[in-house]
Tab-separated table of C-alpha atoms in Angstrom:
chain	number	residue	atom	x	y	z
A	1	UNK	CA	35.701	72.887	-16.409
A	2	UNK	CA	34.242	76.002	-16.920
A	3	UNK	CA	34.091	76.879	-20.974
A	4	UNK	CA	31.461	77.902	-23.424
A	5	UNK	CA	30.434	75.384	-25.957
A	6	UNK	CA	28.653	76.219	-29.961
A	7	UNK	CA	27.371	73.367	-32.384
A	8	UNK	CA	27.718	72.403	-34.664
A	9	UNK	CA	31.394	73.729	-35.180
A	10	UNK	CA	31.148	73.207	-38.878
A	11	UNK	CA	28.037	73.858	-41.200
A	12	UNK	CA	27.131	73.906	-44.629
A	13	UNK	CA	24.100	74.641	-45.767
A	14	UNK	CA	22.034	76.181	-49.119
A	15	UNK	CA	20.108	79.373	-49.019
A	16	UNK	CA	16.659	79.819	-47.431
A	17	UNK	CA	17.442	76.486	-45.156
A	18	UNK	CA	16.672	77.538	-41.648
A	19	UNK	CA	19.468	76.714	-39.146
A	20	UNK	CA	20.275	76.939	-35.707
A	21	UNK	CA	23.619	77.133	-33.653
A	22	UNK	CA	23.572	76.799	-30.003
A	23	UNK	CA	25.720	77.889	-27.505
A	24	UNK	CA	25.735	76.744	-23.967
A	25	UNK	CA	27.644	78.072	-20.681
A	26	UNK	CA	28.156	76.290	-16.972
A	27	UNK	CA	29.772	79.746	-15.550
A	28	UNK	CA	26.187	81.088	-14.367
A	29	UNK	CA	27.181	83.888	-16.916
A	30	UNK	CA	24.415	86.380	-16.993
A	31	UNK	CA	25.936	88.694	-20.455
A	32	UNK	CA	26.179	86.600	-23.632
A	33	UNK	CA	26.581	87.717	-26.784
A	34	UNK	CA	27.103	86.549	-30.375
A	35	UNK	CA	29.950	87.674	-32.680
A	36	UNK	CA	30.687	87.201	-36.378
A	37	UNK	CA	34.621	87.269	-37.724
A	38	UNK	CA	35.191	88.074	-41.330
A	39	UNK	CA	38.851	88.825	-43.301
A	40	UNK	CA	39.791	92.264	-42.209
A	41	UNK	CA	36.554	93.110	-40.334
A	42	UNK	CA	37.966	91.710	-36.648
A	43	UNK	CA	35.176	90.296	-34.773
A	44	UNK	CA	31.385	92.389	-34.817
A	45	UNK	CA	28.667	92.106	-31.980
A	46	UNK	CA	25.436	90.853	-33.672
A	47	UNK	CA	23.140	90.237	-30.700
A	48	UNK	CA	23.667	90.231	-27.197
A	49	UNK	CA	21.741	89.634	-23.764
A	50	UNK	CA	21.798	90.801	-20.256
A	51	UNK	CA	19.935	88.013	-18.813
A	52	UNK	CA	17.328	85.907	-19.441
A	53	UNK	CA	14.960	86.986	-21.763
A	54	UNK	CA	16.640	90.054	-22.355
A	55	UNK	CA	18.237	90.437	-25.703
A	56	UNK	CA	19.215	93.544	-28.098
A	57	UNK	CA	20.974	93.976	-31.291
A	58	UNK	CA	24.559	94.226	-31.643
A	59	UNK	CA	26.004	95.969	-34.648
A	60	UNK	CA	24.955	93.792	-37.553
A	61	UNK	CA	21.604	92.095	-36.490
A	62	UNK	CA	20.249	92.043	-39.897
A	63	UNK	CA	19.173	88.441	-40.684
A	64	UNK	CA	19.898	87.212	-37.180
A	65	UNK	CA	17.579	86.234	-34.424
A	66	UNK	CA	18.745	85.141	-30.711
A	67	UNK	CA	16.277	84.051	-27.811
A	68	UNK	CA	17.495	83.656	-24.124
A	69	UNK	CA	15.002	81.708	-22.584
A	70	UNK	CA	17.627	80.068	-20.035
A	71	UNK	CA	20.660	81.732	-18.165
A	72	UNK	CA	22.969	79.211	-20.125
A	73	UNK	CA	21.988	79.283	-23.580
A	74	UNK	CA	21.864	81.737	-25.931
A	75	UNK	CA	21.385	80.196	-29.847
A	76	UNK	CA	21.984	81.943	-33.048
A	77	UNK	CA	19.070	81.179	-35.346
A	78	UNK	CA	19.277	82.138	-38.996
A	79	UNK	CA	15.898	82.273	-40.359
A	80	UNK	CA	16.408	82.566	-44.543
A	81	UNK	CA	20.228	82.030	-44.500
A	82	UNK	CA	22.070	83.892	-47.313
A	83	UNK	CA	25.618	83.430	-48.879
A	84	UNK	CA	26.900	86.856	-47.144
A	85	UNK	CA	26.175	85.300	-43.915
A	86	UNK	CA	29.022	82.992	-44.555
A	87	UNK	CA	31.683	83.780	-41.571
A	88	UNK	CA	33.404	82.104	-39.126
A	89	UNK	CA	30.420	82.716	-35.333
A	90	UNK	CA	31.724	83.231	-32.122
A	91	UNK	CA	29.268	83.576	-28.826
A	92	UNK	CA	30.440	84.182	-25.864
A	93	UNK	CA	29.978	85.117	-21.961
A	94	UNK	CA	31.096	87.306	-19.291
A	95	UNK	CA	30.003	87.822	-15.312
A	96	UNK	CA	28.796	91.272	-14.717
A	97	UNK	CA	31.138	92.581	-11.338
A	98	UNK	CA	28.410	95.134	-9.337
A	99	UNK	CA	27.193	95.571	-13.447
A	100	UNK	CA	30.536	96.335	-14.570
A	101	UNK	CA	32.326	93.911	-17.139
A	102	UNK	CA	33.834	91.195	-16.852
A	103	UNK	CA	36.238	88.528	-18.736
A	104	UNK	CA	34.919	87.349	-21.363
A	105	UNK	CA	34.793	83.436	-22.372
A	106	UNK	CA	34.597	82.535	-26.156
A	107	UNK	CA	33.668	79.948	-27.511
A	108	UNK	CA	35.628	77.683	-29.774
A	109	UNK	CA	33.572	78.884	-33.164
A	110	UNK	CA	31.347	77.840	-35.952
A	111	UNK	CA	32.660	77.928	-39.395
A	112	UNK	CA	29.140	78.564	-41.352
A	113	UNK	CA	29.128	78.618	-45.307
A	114	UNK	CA	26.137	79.169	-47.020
A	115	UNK	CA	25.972	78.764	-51.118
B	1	UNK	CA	30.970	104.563	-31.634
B	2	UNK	CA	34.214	103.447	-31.130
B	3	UNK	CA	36.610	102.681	-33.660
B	4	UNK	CA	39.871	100.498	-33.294
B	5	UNK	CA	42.434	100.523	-36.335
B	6	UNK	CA	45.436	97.349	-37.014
B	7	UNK	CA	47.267	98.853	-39.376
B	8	UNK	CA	49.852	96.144	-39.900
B	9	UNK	CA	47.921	93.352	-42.035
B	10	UNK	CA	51.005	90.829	-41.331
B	11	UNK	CA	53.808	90.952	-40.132
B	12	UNK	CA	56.918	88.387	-39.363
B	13	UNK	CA	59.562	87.628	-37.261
B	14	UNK	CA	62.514	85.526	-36.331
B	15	UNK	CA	62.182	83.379	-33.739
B	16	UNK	CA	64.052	84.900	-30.130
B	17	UNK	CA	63.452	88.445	-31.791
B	18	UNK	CA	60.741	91.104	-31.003
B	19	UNK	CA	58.034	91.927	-32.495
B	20	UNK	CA	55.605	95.103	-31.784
B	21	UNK	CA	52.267	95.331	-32.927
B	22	UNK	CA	50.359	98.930	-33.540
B	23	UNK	CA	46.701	99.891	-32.853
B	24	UNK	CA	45.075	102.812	-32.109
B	25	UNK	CA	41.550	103.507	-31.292
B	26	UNK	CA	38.735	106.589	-31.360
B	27	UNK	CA	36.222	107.440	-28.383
B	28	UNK	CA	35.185	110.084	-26.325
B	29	UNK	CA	34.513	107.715	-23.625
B	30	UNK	CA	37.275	108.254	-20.708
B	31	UNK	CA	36.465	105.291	-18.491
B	32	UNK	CA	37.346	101.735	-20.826
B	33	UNK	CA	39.629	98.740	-20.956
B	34	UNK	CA	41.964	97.885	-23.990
B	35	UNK	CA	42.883	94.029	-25.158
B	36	UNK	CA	44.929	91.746	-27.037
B	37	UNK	CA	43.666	88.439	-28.257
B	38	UNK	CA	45.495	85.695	-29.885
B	39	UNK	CA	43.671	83.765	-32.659
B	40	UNK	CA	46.166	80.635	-33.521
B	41	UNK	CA	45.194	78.183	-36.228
B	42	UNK	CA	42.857	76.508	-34.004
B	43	UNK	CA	40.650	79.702	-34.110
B	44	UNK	CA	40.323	79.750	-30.193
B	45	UNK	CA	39.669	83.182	-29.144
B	46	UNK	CA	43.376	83.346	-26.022
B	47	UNK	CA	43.119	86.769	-23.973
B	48	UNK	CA	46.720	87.856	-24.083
B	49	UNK	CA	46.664	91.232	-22.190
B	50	UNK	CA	44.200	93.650	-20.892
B	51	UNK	CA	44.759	97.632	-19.871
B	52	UNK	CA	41.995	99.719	-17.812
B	53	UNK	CA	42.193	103.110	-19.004
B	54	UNK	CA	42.206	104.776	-15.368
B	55	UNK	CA	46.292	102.612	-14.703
B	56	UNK	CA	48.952	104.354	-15.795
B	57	UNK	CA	50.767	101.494	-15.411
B	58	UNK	CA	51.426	99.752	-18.687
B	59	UNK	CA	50.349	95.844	-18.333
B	60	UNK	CA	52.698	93.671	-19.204
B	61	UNK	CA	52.247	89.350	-18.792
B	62	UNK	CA	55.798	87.451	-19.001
B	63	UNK	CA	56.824	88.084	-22.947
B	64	UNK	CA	53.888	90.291	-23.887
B	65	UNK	CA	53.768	93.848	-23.463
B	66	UNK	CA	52.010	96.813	-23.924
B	67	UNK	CA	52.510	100.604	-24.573
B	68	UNK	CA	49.220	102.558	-23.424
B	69	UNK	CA	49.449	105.935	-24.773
B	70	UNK	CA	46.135	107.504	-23.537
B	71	UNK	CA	46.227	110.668	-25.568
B	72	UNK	CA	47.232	109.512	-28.382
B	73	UNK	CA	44.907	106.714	-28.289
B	74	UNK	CA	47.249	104.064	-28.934
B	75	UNK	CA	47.862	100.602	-27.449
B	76	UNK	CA	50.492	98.933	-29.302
B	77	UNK	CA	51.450	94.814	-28.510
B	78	UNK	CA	55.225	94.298	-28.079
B	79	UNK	CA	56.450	90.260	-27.916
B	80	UNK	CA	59.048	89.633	-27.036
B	81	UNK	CA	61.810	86.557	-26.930
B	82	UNK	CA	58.911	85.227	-29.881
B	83	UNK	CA	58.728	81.602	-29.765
B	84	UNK	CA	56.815	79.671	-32.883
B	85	UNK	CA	53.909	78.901	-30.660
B	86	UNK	CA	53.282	82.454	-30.826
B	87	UNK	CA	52.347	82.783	-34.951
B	88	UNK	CA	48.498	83.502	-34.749
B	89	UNK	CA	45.891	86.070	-35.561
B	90	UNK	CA	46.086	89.251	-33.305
B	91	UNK	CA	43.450	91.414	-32.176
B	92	UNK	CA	43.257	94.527	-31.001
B	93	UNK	CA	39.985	95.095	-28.898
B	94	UNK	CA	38.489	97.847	-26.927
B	95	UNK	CA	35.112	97.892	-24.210
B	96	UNK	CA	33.683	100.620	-22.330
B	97	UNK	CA	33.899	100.360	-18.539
B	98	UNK	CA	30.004	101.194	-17.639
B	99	UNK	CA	27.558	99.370	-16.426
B	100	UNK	CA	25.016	97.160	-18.525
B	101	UNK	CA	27.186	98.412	-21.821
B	102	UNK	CA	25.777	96.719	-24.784
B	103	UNK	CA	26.067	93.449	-22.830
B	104	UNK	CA	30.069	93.814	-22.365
B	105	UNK	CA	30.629	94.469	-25.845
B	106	UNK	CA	34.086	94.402	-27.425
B	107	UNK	CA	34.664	96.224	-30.426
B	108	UNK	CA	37.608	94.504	-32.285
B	109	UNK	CA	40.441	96.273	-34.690
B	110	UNK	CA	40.970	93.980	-38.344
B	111	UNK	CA	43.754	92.179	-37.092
B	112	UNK	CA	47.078	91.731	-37.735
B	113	UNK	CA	48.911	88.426	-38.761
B	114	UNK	CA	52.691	87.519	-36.904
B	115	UNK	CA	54.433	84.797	-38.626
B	116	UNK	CA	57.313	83.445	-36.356
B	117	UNK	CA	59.806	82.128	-38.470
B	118	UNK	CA	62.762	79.495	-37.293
């Protein structure tokens, strides 16, 4: 079944622990990205790749890293996490068509709190 | 940078009736698709519909609808014959159609909450 998978899909955690979630694709995907989704706010890009081991910042990197060392995953590491980085992650893929986009797969999410 | 706007917070409905959902949108790009996702309890991100800017044609996929208004920059969501299976989070999202942009990236509106009430 072709899907996109994240863990852990729940996580708390205290500020300053380092933490990692992973997500994982078996649709030879080569765009990924990684989204946060906060009351109000919709969804917002904070990293994305092209392909492997080429990664750039969405539109709220800040206290986000990402690393794409295979095609299929793409984690979300959070260094020093901090309470406002308490959201609700998606990550998800798409095919590029001759470089143009294609559907994109989400994820089923990661509820993070942070206190 | 593109901007899309829900400006419906929540909104409810009886069940069999219709429902129509606004957004509208800002960018001088002329070459882009339009979506609607569904966000039930489950939080599962469902594509509903998608629009490509260059159709005319407004997209429509068995009770969902939409009305593309290019000019005006609007894309509004009608449902119709609502069934309770259909209360859930909707967003409004937007993507340029060019190659290698920001990795696909879709730029999403607040949302808007539908309520299908028996």
């Amino acid at each position: 079944e072709a899907q996109v998978t994240q863990n852990p899909r729940y996580l708390i955690t205290v500020t300053g622990k380092k933490l990692t979630v992973t997500c994982s694709q078996n649709m030879n995907h080569e765009y990924m990205s990684w989204y946060r989704q906060d009351p109000g706010l919709g969804l917002r890009q904070i990293y994305y790749s092209m392909n492997v081991e080429v990664t750039d910042k969405g539109d709220v990197p800040e206290g986000y890293k990402v690393s794409r060392k295979e095609k299929r995953n793409f984690p979300l590491i959070l260094e020093s996490p901090s309470p406002n980085q308490t959201s609700l992650y998606f990550c998800a893929s798409s095919l590029a068509i001759r470089g143009l986009p294609g559907e994109q797969y989400f994820g089923p999410g990661t509820r993070l709190t942070v206190t | 940078a593109q901007t899309v706007t829900q400006s419906q917070p929540e909104m409810s409905v009886q069940e069999a009736e219709t429902v129509t959902l606004s957004c509208t949108y800002d960018t001088s790009e002329s070459n882009y698709y339009l979506f609607w996702y569904k966000q039930p309890p489950s939080r599962q991100m469902i594509l509903v519909i998608r629009q490509e800017a260059y159709k005319q044609q407004n997209a429509t996929e068995n009770r969902f609808s939409v009305n593309f208004q290019k000019a005006a920059k609007s894309f509004s969501l009608k449902i119709s014959d609502s069934q309770l299976g259909d209360t859930a989070m909707y967003f409004c999202a937007f993507m340029i159609r060019r190659i290698k942009a920001a990795g696909n990236k879709l730029t999403f509106g607040g949302g808007t909450r539908v309520l299908v009430k028996p």
